[in-house]
Amino acid sequence: MPRHSNETDWIVQVNESLEPMPSDDQQHWGKRSIYKVPGRSTNLNRKTYRPLAVSFGPYHYGQKHLYPMEEHKHRALLHFVRRSRKPPERFLESLREVEEDLMASYEALAPEWKEGSGKGIASKFLQLMITDGCFMLEILRTTTEEVNGYASNDPIFSKHGQHYALPDIKRDMLLLENQLPMLVLERLVAVCGDMKEDNYINRLILNFYFPSANNPTMGKCLHVLDVYRKSMLMDTKKKDKGKNDDSDKLIRPATELHEHGVQFEVSDNTSLNDVSFASGVLRLPKFPVDDDTESIFLDLIAFERSHVGAGNEVTSYICFMDDIIDKGRDVALLRSKGIIQNFMESDEAAAKLFNSLAKDVKLDPDSSLRDVMNEVKEYFKKRRHMWWANLMHTYFRNPWVILSLIAAVVLFGLTAIQTVYAVLSYKK
C-alpha cells in the first residue's frame, strides 16, 4: 500500500509539471557569467586556474596564501570611499538593489554567502562585493589614471608595487573563477559620479592590459575576462562559413607546410580572428608567448566552454595553432616570420605550451578556421607546389647559387645560338 501511494504521488507531481506554465529557465541561465572550472580541466592543470596573490569574489576567498592581500583590500576600500566623499551607506544601498542579480551571476554559490541576503543588513556577500570591487577599481585607476592618496612606499599602489605585485594581480584578474560581475564596478563608479562615458570601465580595463593599443569601443561586457577576450577578437573582417569538407583531418605542421610551398606572413591586425589563406600565403596574427599565456588562455577556453553564447573563437584559434605547431622548429619558423614573439626559455617550451593548451578541446564544426584548414590542405596536396618550393629552397636561397644558375642559363642560350648558326652556315 505505501508503495502504491508513493507511485501515485510521483505520477501526480509529474503530471502537474507537464501542465503549461511560465518557464524562467532562460532568464535564470542568462544571468550566469562566472563559473567553476570543470573538474576535468582542473585535474589536468590545477595550478593555472588558482589565484597567486588575490581573490576576487567568493570562490577563493579565505584561502591562506591569499590572506595577506585582505589588508590591502580594506585599505583600498577606505581610500576609495574617502576620495568619493560619499557615505559608505550609499554604496551598500546601490548594490543591495541588485544583490539577487549579483548572486545569480555565480554558478555555484555556497549557502554561507546567501545568509542575511535581503534582510536590510550588510550581508557577507555584499561586503565582499564592495570590498573587492573597490580594490579592483583602485588597481585599474592607479595604473591608468592620476590617483592621489597612496604613499610612495605603498607595497601595492606605488612604482615598487607595480613592478613586483601588479603582474600577479593582473594575472589573477583574468581567472574565470576570480571574476566580479561588471555590475559591481558600474554601481560603485555610478555612486561616485565618475561614470564619464558608457564605455568608461571597459576602457579602464583595456588600458590596464593594453596601454599602448588603440582600444576600440565595445558593447556591454560581463566581467574583466569578457572584456579581455572581446578585445582579442575585434577589428577583423567577418568570414563567411563555407562547407567543411575533409575537416576531420588535421593540417600539417608549419615546417612541412613551408616545404610544400606555403608562405607565412603576419596579419594586418592582432585579432585572433584574422587568420586567412590565399595564393599560398597563410596569414596569422602576431602572438606573444610568455609565462602567463598558459593561465590566461586556459581560463579563456574554460569561459567559452561554460558560458552559453560566448562563442568559440579563442578555442578555435588554439586548436588551429596546435595543428601547425608540433615541435620547436615550427615555433622557430613562425618566430622568424614575426608571427610568434617567444619570451619563454626556448622554442621547444613554446611548442609544448600550445600542445598543452589544446589538450581536451576540439575545433568547433562551424568555425571559419575550418575553411582555412581545408584551403591549406588542398594546396598541400598539389605536388607542383612542393616541386616549386624545393626549387626555391635548393637553388634560390644563396645569391651565388642564383648567379651560377643565371650564368648557366645564359651559357646554354649562347651555345644554342652558336649551334643554330653553325647548322645554317653548313647548309649554305
CSV table of C-alpha atoms in Angstrom, one decimal:
chain,number,residue,atom,x,y,z
A,1,MET,CA,0.0,0.0,0.0
A,2,PRO,CA,2.7,2.6,0.9
A,3,ARG,CA,4.5,1.7,-2.4
A,4,HIS,CA,1.3,2.3,-4.4
A,5,SER,CA,0.8,5.7,-2.6
A,6,ASN,CA,4.4,6.8,-3.4
A,7,GLU,CA,3.9,5.9,-7.1
A,8,THR,CA,0.6,7.8,-7.2
A,9,ASP,CA,2.2,10.9,-5.6
A,10,TRP,CA,5.1,10.8,-8.1
A,11,ILE,CA,2.7,10.5,-11.1
A,12,VAL,CA,0.7,13.4,-9.7
A,13,GLN,CA,3.9,15.5,-9.4
A,14,VAL,CA,5.0,14.7,-13.0
A,15,ASN,CA,1.5,15.5,-14.4
A,16,GLU,CA,1.5,18.8,-12.6
A,17,SER,CA,4.9,19.6,-14.0
A,18,LEU,CA,3.7,18.8,-17.5
A,19,GLU,CA,0.9,21.3,-17.4
A,20,PRO,CA,1.6,24.6,-19.4
A,21,MET,CA,3.3,27.0,-17.0
A,22,PRO,CA,5.6,30.0,-17.5
A,23,SER,CA,9.2,29.0,-17.5
A,24,ASP,CA,12.0,31.2,-16.2
A,25,ASP,CA,14.9,28.8,-17.2
A,26,GLN,CA,16.1,31.1,-20.0
A,27,GLN,CA,16.2,34.1,-17.7
A,28,HIS,CA,17.8,32.0,-14.9
A,29,TRP,CA,20.6,30.7,-17.2
A,30,GLY,CA,21.0,34.1,-18.8
A,31,LYS,CA,22.2,35.7,-15.6
A,32,ARG,CA,25.1,33.4,-15.1
A,33,SER,CA,28.5,34.6,-16.2
A,34,ILE,CA,31.1,33.4,-13.6
A,35,TYR,CA,31.7,29.6,-13.3
A,36,LYS,CA,33.6,27.0,-11.5
A,37,VAL,CA,36.2,25.4,-13.9
A,38,PRO,CA,35.1,21.8,-14.6
A,39,GLY,CA,37.0,19.2,-12.7
A,40,ARG,CA,38.0,17.5,-15.9
A,41,SER,CA,40.1,20.7,-16.7
A,42,THR,CA,41.4,21.4,-13.3
A,43,ASN,CA,42.7,17.8,-12.9
A,44,LEU,CA,44.9,18.4,-15.9
A,45,ASN,CA,46.4,21.6,-14.6
A,46,ARG,CA,45.0,22.7,-11.3
A,47,LYS,CA,47.5,25.5,-10.6
A,48,THR,CA,46.8,27.5,-13.7
A,49,TYR,CA,43.2,28.1,-12.5
A,50,ARG,CA,44.1,29.3,-9.0
A,51,PRO,CA,45.0,32.8,-7.9
A,52,LEU,CA,48.5,33.6,-6.9
A,53,ALA,CA,48.1,36.8,-4.9
A,54,VAL,CA,44.5,37.9,-4.6
A,55,SER,CA,40.9,36.6,-4.6
A,56,PHE,CA,38.0,38.4,-6.3
A,57,GLY,CA,34.6,37.1,-5.4
A,58,PRO,CA,33.6,34.2,-3.2
A,59,TYR,CA,35.2,31.1,-4.9
A,60,HIS,CA,38.7,31.6,-3.5
A,61,TYR,CA,38.0,33.9,-0.6
A,62,GLY,CA,39.7,32.9,2.7
A,63,GLN,CA,42.5,30.8,1.3
A,64,LYS,CA,45.6,31.0,3.5
A,65,HIS,CA,48.1,32.0,0.8
A,66,LEU,CA,45.8,34.9,-0.3
A,67,TYR,CA,45.1,36.3,3.2
A,68,PRO,CA,47.9,38.9,3.2
A,69,MET,CA,46.2,40.8,0.4
A,70,GLU,CA,43.0,41.3,2.5
A,71,GLU,CA,44.7,44.1,4.5
A,72,HIS,CA,45.4,45.9,1.2
A,73,LYS,CA,41.9,45.4,0.0
A,74,HIS,CA,40.5,47.0,3.1
A,75,ARG,CA,42.9,49.9,2.8
A,76,ALA,CA,41.9,50.4,-0.8
A,77,LEU,CA,38.2,50.5,0.2
A,78,LEU,CA,38.9,53.3,2.7
A,79,HIS,CA,40.8,55.3,0.0
A,80,PHE,CA,38.0,54.8,-2.5
A,81,VAL,CA,35.2,55.9,-0.1
A,82,ARG,CA,37.2,58.8,1.2
A,83,ARG,CA,38.0,60.1,-2.2
A,84,SER,CA,34.4,59.7,-3.4
A,85,ARG,CA,33.1,61.9,-0.5
A,86,LYS,CA,30.1,59.7,-0.2
A,87,PRO,CA,29.0,57.8,2.9
A,88,PRO,CA,29.5,54.0,2.7
A,89,GLU,CA,25.8,53.5,3.1
A,90,ARG,CA,25.3,54.9,-0.4
A,91,PHE,CA,27.4,52.1,-1.9
A,92,LEU,CA,25.7,49.5,0.2
A,93,GLU,CA,22.3,50.7,-0.8
A,94,SER,CA,23.2,50.7,-4.5
A,95,LEU,CA,24.5,47.1,-4.5
A,96,ARG,CA,21.7,45.9,-2.3
A,97,GLU,CA,19.2,46.9,-5.1
A,98,VAL,CA,20.9,44.3,-7.4
A,99,GLU,CA,22.0,41.7,-4.8
A,100,GLU,CA,19.9,39.0,-6.3
A,101,ASP,CA,21.3,39.6,-9.8
A,102,LEU,CA,24.9,39.6,-8.5
A,103,MET,CA,24.3,36.3,-6.7
A,104,ALA,CA,22.7,34.8,-9.8
A,105,SER,CA,25.9,35.7,-11.7
A,106,TYR,CA,27.7,32.9,-9.9
A,107,GLU,CA,27.2,29.3,-11.0
A,108,ALA,CA,27.7,27.7,-7.6
A,109,LEU,CA,27.4,29.9,-4.6
A,110,ALA,CA,27.8,28.3,-1.1
A,111,PRO,CA,25.0,28.7,1.4
A,112,GLU,CA,27.1,30.8,3.7
A,113,TRP,CA,27.2,33.7,1.1
A,114,LYS,CA,23.3,33.8,1.0
A,115,GLU,CA,22.9,34.3,4.7
A,116,GLY,CA,21.5,37.7,5.6
A,117,SER,CA,20.5,38.4,1.9
A,118,GLY,CA,17.6,40.8,1.5
A,119,LYS,CA,17.2,41.5,5.3
A,120,GLY,CA,18.3,45.1,5.2
A,121,ILE,CA,21.8,44.4,6.6
A,122,ALA,CA,25.2,44.3,5.0
A,123,SER,CA,25.4,40.6,4.2
A,124,LYS,CA,28.7,38.9,3.9
A,125,PHE,CA,28.2,38.7,0.2
A,126,LEU,CA,27.6,42.4,-0.2
A,127,GLN,CA,30.6,43.3,1.9
A,128,LEU,CA,32.7,41.1,-0.3
A,129,MET,CA,31.4,42.7,-3.5
A,130,ILE,CA,32.0,46.2,-2.3
A,131,THR,CA,35.5,45.5,-0.8
A,132,ASP,CA,36.7,43.5,-3.9
A,133,GLY,CA,35.1,45.9,-6.3
A,134,CYS,CA,36.8,49.0,-4.7
A,135,PHE,CA,40.1,47.2,-4.7
A,136,MET,CA,39.8,46.2,-8.4
A,137,LEU,CA,38.8,49.8,-9.4
A,138,GLU,CA,41.8,51.2,-7.4
A,139,ILE,CA,44.1,48.8,-9.2
A,140,LEU,CA,42.7,49.8,-12.6
A,141,ARG,CA,42.8,53.6,-11.8
A,142,THR,CA,46.2,53.8,-10.2
A,143,THR,CA,47.8,52.3,-13.2
A,144,THR,CA,45.9,54.1,-15.9
A,145,GLU,CA,44.9,57.5,-14.3
A,146,GLU,CA,46.3,60.0,-11.9
A,147,VAL,CA,45.1,58.9,-8.4
A,148,ASN,CA,46.4,60.5,-5.3
A,149,GLY,CA,46.4,59.4,-1.7
A,150,TYR,CA,48.8,56.5,-1.6
A,151,ALA,CA,52.3,56.7,0.0
A,152,SER,CA,55.4,56.5,-2.3
A,153,ASN,CA,56.4,53.3,-0.4
A,154,ASP,CA,53.0,51.6,-0.6
A,155,PRO,CA,53.6,47.9,-1.3
A,156,ILE,CA,50.8,47.7,-3.9
A,157,PHE,CA,49.9,51.2,-5.2
A,158,SER,CA,53.4,52.5,-5.9
A,159,LYS,CA,56.0,52.1,-8.6
A,160,HIS,CA,57.5,49.3,-6.5
A,161,GLY,CA,54.2,47.6,-6.2
A,162,GLN,CA,53.5,48.0,-9.9
A,163,HIS,CA,56.8,46.3,-10.6
A,164,TYR,CA,56.6,43.4,-8.2
A,165,ALA,CA,53.0,42.9,-7.0
A,166,LEU,CA,51.0,44.0,-10.1
A,167,PRO,CA,52.0,41.2,-12.5
A,168,ASP,CA,50.4,38.6,-10.3
A,169,ILE,CA,47.3,40.7,-9.6
A,170,LYS,CA,46.9,41.3,-13.3
A,171,ARG,CA,47.1,37.6,-14.0
A,172,ASP,CA,44.7,36.8,-11.2
A,173,MET,CA,42.1,39.2,-12.6
A,174,LEU,CA,41.8,37.1,-15.7
A,175,LEU,CA,41.0,33.8,-13.9
A,176,LEU,CA,37.5,32.6,-14.7
A,177,GLU,CA,36.8,31.7,-11.0
A,178,ASN,CA,38.1,35.0,-9.9
A,179,GLN,CA,35.7,37.4,-11.7
A,180,LEU,CA,33.4,40.1,-10.3
A,181,PRO,CA,30.2,40.9,-12.2
A,182,MET,CA,30.6,44.1,-14.2
A,183,LEU,CA,27.5,45.4,-12.5
A,184,VAL,CA,29.5,45.7,-9.2
A,185,LEU,CA,32.0,48.1,-10.8
A,186,GLU,CA,29.4,50.1,-12.6
A,187,ARG,CA,27.3,50.6,-9.5
A,188,LEU,CA,30.4,51.7,-7.4
A,189,VAL,CA,31.5,54.2,-10.1
A,190,ALA,CA,28.0,55.5,-10.5
A,191,VAL,CA,27.7,56.3,-6.8
A,192,CYS,CA,31.0,58.3,-7.1
A,193,GLY,CA,29.6,60.2,-10.1
A,194,ASP,CA,32.7,59.2,-12.1
A,195,MET,CA,31.0,57.4,-14.9
A,196,LYS,CA,32.5,59.7,-17.6
A,197,GLU,CA,31.1,57.6,-20.5
A,198,ASP,CA,29.1,54.4,-21.1
A,199,ASN,CA,32.3,52.6,-22.1
A,200,TYR,CA,34.3,54.0,-19.1
A,201,ILE,CA,35.0,50.8,-17.2
A,202,ASN,CA,35.7,48.8,-20.4
A,203,ARG,CA,38.3,51.4,-21.3
A,204,LEU,CA,39.9,51.2,-17.8
A,205,ILE,CA,40.3,47.5,-18.3
A,206,LEU,CA,41.6,47.8,-21.8
A,207,ASN,CA,44.1,50.5,-20.9
A,208,PHE,CA,45.2,48.3,-18.0
A,209,TYR,CA,46.1,45.3,-20.2
A,210,PHE,CA,46.9,47.1,-23.5
A,211,PRO,CA,48.2,50.5,-22.6
A,212,SER,CA,49.8,51.2,-26.0
A,213,ALA,CA,46.9,49.9,-28.1
A,214,ASN,CA,44.3,51.9,-29.9
A,215,ASN,CA,41.5,50.4,-27.8
A,216,PRO,CA,38.1,50.0,-29.6
A,217,THR,CA,34.7,50.7,-28.2
A,218,MET,CA,32.8,47.6,-27.3
A,219,GLY,CA,29.3,46.9,-26.0
A,220,LYS,CA,28.2,45.5,-22.7
A,221,CYS,CA,30.6,43.1,-21.1
A,222,LEU,CA,30.1,40.6,-18.3
A,223,HIS,CA,33.4,41.0,-16.4
A,224,VAL,CA,37.2,41.6,-16.9
A,225,LEU,CA,37.8,38.3,-18.6
A,226,ASP,CA,35.0,39.0,-21.0
A,227,VAL,CA,36.4,42.4,-21.9
A,228,TYR,CA,39.9,40.9,-22.4
A,229,ARG,CA,38.5,38.2,-24.7
A,230,LYS,CA,36.4,40.5,-26.8
A,231,SER,CA,39.4,42.9,-27.3
A,232,MET,CA,41.3,40.0,-28.8
A,233,LEU,CA,38.6,39.3,-31.3
A,234,MET,CA,37.8,42.8,-32.6
A,235,ASP,CA,38.9,44.8,-35.6
A,236,THR,CA,38.6,42.0,-38.1
A,237,LYS,CA,36.6,41.2,-41.2
A,238,LYS,CA,33.9,38.6,-40.7
A,239,LYS,CA,34.4,35.5,-42.8
A,240,ASP,CA,31.6,33.5,-44.4
A,241,LYS,CA,31.3,30.0,-43.2
A,242,GLY,CA,31.6,27.6,-46.1
A,243,LYS,CA,31.5,23.9,-46.5
A,244,ASN,CA,33.6,21.9,-44.1
A,245,ASP,CA,34.8,19.1,-46.4
A,246,ASP,CA,37.6,16.9,-45.1
A,247,SER,CA,37.5,18.9,-41.9
A,248,ASP,CA,38.2,16.0,-39.6
A,249,LYS,CA,41.8,15.7,-40.8
A,250,LEU,CA,44.5,17.9,-39.4
A,251,ILE,CA,46.7,20.1,-41.4
A,252,ARG,CA,50.5,19.5,-41.3
A,253,PRO,CA,53.0,21.3,-39.0
A,254,ALA,CA,54.3,24.7,-40.2
A,255,THR,CA,57.7,23.3,-41.3
A,256,GLU,CA,56.1,20.7,-43.5
A,257,LEU,CA,53.7,23.3,-45.0
A,258,HIS,CA,56.7,25.5,-45.7
A,259,GLU,CA,58.5,22.7,-47.5
A,260,HIS,CA,55.4,22.3,-49.7
A,261,GLY,CA,55.4,26.0,-50.7
A,262,VAL,CA,53.2,27.6,-48.0
A,263,GLN,CA,54.5,31.0,-47.0
A,264,PHE,CA,53.8,32.6,-43.6
A,265,GLU,CA,53.1,36.3,-43.0
A,266,VAL,CA,51.8,38.5,-40.2
A,267,SER,CA,48.2,39.6,-40.4
A,268,ASP,CA,47.2,43.2,-40.7
A,269,ASN,CA,45.9,43.3,-37.1
A,270,THR,CA,46.3,41.3,-33.9
A,271,SER,CA,42.8,39.9,-33.7
A,272,LEU,CA,42.8,36.1,-33.3
A,273,ASN,CA,40.1,36.0,-36.0
A,274,ASP,CA,42.4,37.5,-38.6
A,275,VAL,CA,43.6,34.1,-40.0
A,276,SER,CA,43.4,33.7,-43.8
A,277,PHE,CA,45.0,31.7,-46.6
A,278,ALA,CA,45.3,32.9,-50.2
A,279,SER,CA,47.7,32.3,-53.1
A,280,GLY,CA,49.9,30.0,-51.0
A,281,VAL,CA,50.2,32.6,-48.1
A,282,LEU,CA,48.9,31.8,-44.6
A,283,ARG,CA,48.5,35.0,-42.6
A,284,LEU,CA,48.4,34.8,-38.8
A,285,PRO,CA,48.1,37.5,-36.1
A,286,LYS,CA,51.1,38.4,-34.1
A,287,PHE,CA,51.0,36.4,-30.9
A,288,PRO,CA,53.3,36.9,-27.8
A,289,VAL,CA,54.0,33.8,-25.7
A,290,ASP,CA,55.3,34.1,-22.1
A,291,ASP,CA,54.9,32.5,-18.7
A,292,ASP,CA,51.3,33.9,-18.2
A,293,THR,CA,50.0,32.7,-21.6
A,294,GLU,CA,49.0,29.3,-20.3
A,295,SER,CA,46.9,30.6,-17.4
A,296,ILE,CA,45.2,33.3,-19.5
A,297,PHE,CA,44.2,31.1,-22.3
A,298,LEU,CA,43.1,28.1,-20.2
A,299,ASP,CA,40.7,30.4,-18.4
A,300,LEU,CA,39.5,31.9,-21.7
A,301,ILE,CA,38.9,28.4,-23.1
A,302,ALA,CA,37.1,27.5,-19.8
A,303,PHE,CA,34.8,30.5,-20.1
A,304,GLU,CA,33.9,29.7,-23.7
A,305,ARG,CA,33.1,26.2,-22.7
A,306,SER,CA,31.0,27.2,-19.7
A,307,HIS,CA,29.1,30.3,-20.9
A,308,VAL,CA,26.4,29.6,-23.5
A,309,GLY,CA,26.6,32.1,-26.3
A,310,ALA,CA,30.1,33.3,-25.5
A,311,GLY,CA,31.4,31.9,-28.8
A,312,ASN,CA,34.4,29.7,-29.5
A,313,GLU,CA,36.9,31.9,-31.3
A,314,VAL,CA,39.7,31.6,-28.8
A,315,THR,CA,39.3,27.8,-28.5
A,316,SER,CA,39.3,27.5,-32.3
A,317,TYR,CA,42.4,29.6,-32.6
A,318,ILE,CA,44.3,27.5,-30.1
A,319,CYS,CA,43.2,24.3,-31.9
A,320,PHE,CA,44.4,25.7,-35.2
A,321,MET,CA,47.8,26.7,-33.8
A,322,ASP,CA,48.2,23.3,-32.1
A,323,ASP,CA,47.8,21.8,-35.6
A,324,ILE,CA,50.6,23.8,-37.2
A,325,ILE,CA,52.9,23.7,-34.1
A,326,ASP,CA,54.3,20.3,-33.3
A,327,LYS,CA,57.9,20.9,-32.4
A,328,GLY,CA,60.2,23.7,-31.5
A,329,ARG,CA,61.2,24.0,-35.2
A,330,ASP,CA,57.7,25.0,-36.0
A,331,VAL,CA,57.8,27.8,-33.4
A,332,ALA,CA,61.2,28.9,-34.8
A,333,LEU,CA,59.8,29.2,-38.3
A,334,LEU,CA,56.8,31.3,-37.1
A,335,ARG,CA,59.1,33.4,-34.9
A,336,SER,CA,61.4,34.1,-37.9
A,337,LYS,CA,58.3,35.4,-39.7
A,338,GLY,CA,57.4,37.7,-36.9
A,339,ILE,CA,54.2,35.8,-36.0
A,340,ILE,CA,55.2,34.4,-32.6
A,341,GLN,CA,57.0,36.5,-30.1
A,342,ASN,CA,58.6,34.0,-27.9
A,343,PHE,CA,59.5,35.2,-24.3
A,344,MET,CA,59.9,31.6,-23.0
A,345,GLU,CA,63.2,29.8,-22.4
A,346,SER,CA,63.1,28.0,-25.7
A,347,ASP,CA,61.1,27.4,-28.9
A,348,GLU,CA,60.5,23.8,-27.7
A,349,ALA,CA,58.9,25.1,-24.5
A,350,ALA,CA,56.6,27.3,-26.5
A,351,ALA,CA,55.6,24.3,-28.7
A,352,LYS,CA,54.8,22.3,-25.6
A,353,LEU,CA,52.7,25.2,-24.3
A,354,PHE,CA,50.5,25.2,-27.4
A,355,ASN,CA,50.2,21.4,-27.3
A,356,SER,CA,49.1,21.5,-23.6
A,357,LEU,CA,46.5,24.3,-24.2
A,358,ALA,CA,44.8,22.3,-26.9
A,359,LYS,CA,44.5,19.2,-24.8
A,360,ASP,CA,40.9,18.0,-24.3
A,361,VAL,CA,39.5,20.7,-26.7
A,362,LYS,CA,38.1,20.4,-30.2
A,363,LEU,CA,37.7,22.8,-33.1
A,364,ASP,CA,34.1,23.9,-33.5
A,365,PRO,CA,32.5,22.4,-36.7
A,366,ASP,CA,31.1,25.8,-37.6
A,367,SER,CA,34.4,27.7,-37.1
A,368,SER,CA,35.6,29.8,-40.0
A,369,LEU,CA,39.0,28.3,-39.4
A,370,ARG,CA,37.7,25.1,-40.9
A,371,ASP,CA,37.6,26.8,-44.3
A,372,VAL,CA,41.2,28.0,-43.9
A,373,MET,CA,42.3,24.5,-42.9
A,374,ASN,CA,40.6,23.0,-46.0
A,375,GLU,CA,42.2,25.5,-48.3
A,376,VAL,CA,45.7,24.8,-46.8
A,377,LYS,CA,45.2,21.0,-47.2
A,378,GLU,CA,44.1,21.4,-50.8
A,379,TYR,CA,47.2,23.4,-51.5
A,380,PHE,CA,49.3,20.9,-49.7
A,381,LYS,CA,48.1,18.0,-51.9
A,382,LYS,CA,49.3,19.6,-55.1
A,383,ARG,CA,52.7,18.3,-56.0
A,384,ARG,CA,53.7,21.2,-58.2
A,385,HIS,CA,53.8,23.4,-55.1
A,386,MET,CA,56.2,21.0,-53.4
A,387,TRP,CA,58.4,20.9,-56.5
A,388,TRP,CA,58.5,24.7,-56.8
A,389,ALA,CA,59.2,25.0,-53.1
A,390,ASN,CA,62.1,22.6,-53.3
A,391,LEU,CA,63.5,24.5,-56.3
A,392,MET,CA,63.3,27.7,-54.3
A,393,HIS,CA,64.8,26.2,-51.2
A,394,THR,CA,67.6,24.5,-53.1
A,395,TYR,CA,68.6,27.0,-55.7
A,396,PHE,CA,67.4,30.4,-54.7
A,397,ARG,CA,68.5,30.8,-51.1
A,398,ASN,CA,72.1,31.6,-51.8
A,399,PRO,CA,72.8,34.6,-54.1
A,400,TRP,CA,75.9,32.8,-55.5
A,401,VAL,CA,73.8,29.8,-56.5
A,402,ILE,CA,71.4,32.2,-58.2
A,403,LEU,CA,74.2,33.9,-60.1
A,404,SER,CA,75.6,30.5,-61.1
A,405,LEU,CA,72.2,29.3,-62.3
A,406,ILE,CA,71.7,32.5,-64.4
A,407,ALA,CA,75.2,32.1,-65.8
A,408,ALA,CA,74.5,28.5,-66.8
A,409,VAL,CA,71.2,29.5,-68.5
A,410,VAL,CA,73.0,32.3,-70.4
A,411,LEU,CA,75.8,30.0,-71.4
A,412,PHE,CA,73.2,27.4,-72.6
A,413,GLY,CA,71.4,30.0,-74.6
A,414,LEU,CA,74.6,31.2,-76.3
A,415,THR,CA,75.6,27.7,-77.1
A,416,ALA,CA,72.2,27.0,-78.6
A,417,ILE,CA,72.5,30.2,-80.7
A,418,GLN,CA,76.0,29.2,-81.8
A,419,THR,CA,74.8,25.7,-82.8
A,420,VAL,CA,71.9,27.2,-84.9
A,421,TYR,CA,74.3,29.5,-86.7
A,422,ALA,CA,76.7,26.6,-87.4
A,423,VAL,CA,73.9,24.5,-88.9
A,424,LEU,CA,72.7,27.4,-91.1
A,425,SER,CA,76.3,28.0,-92.3
A,426,TYR,CA,76.7,24.4,-93.2
A,427,LYS,CA,73.5,24.3,-95.3
A,428,LYS,CA,74.6,27.4,-97.2
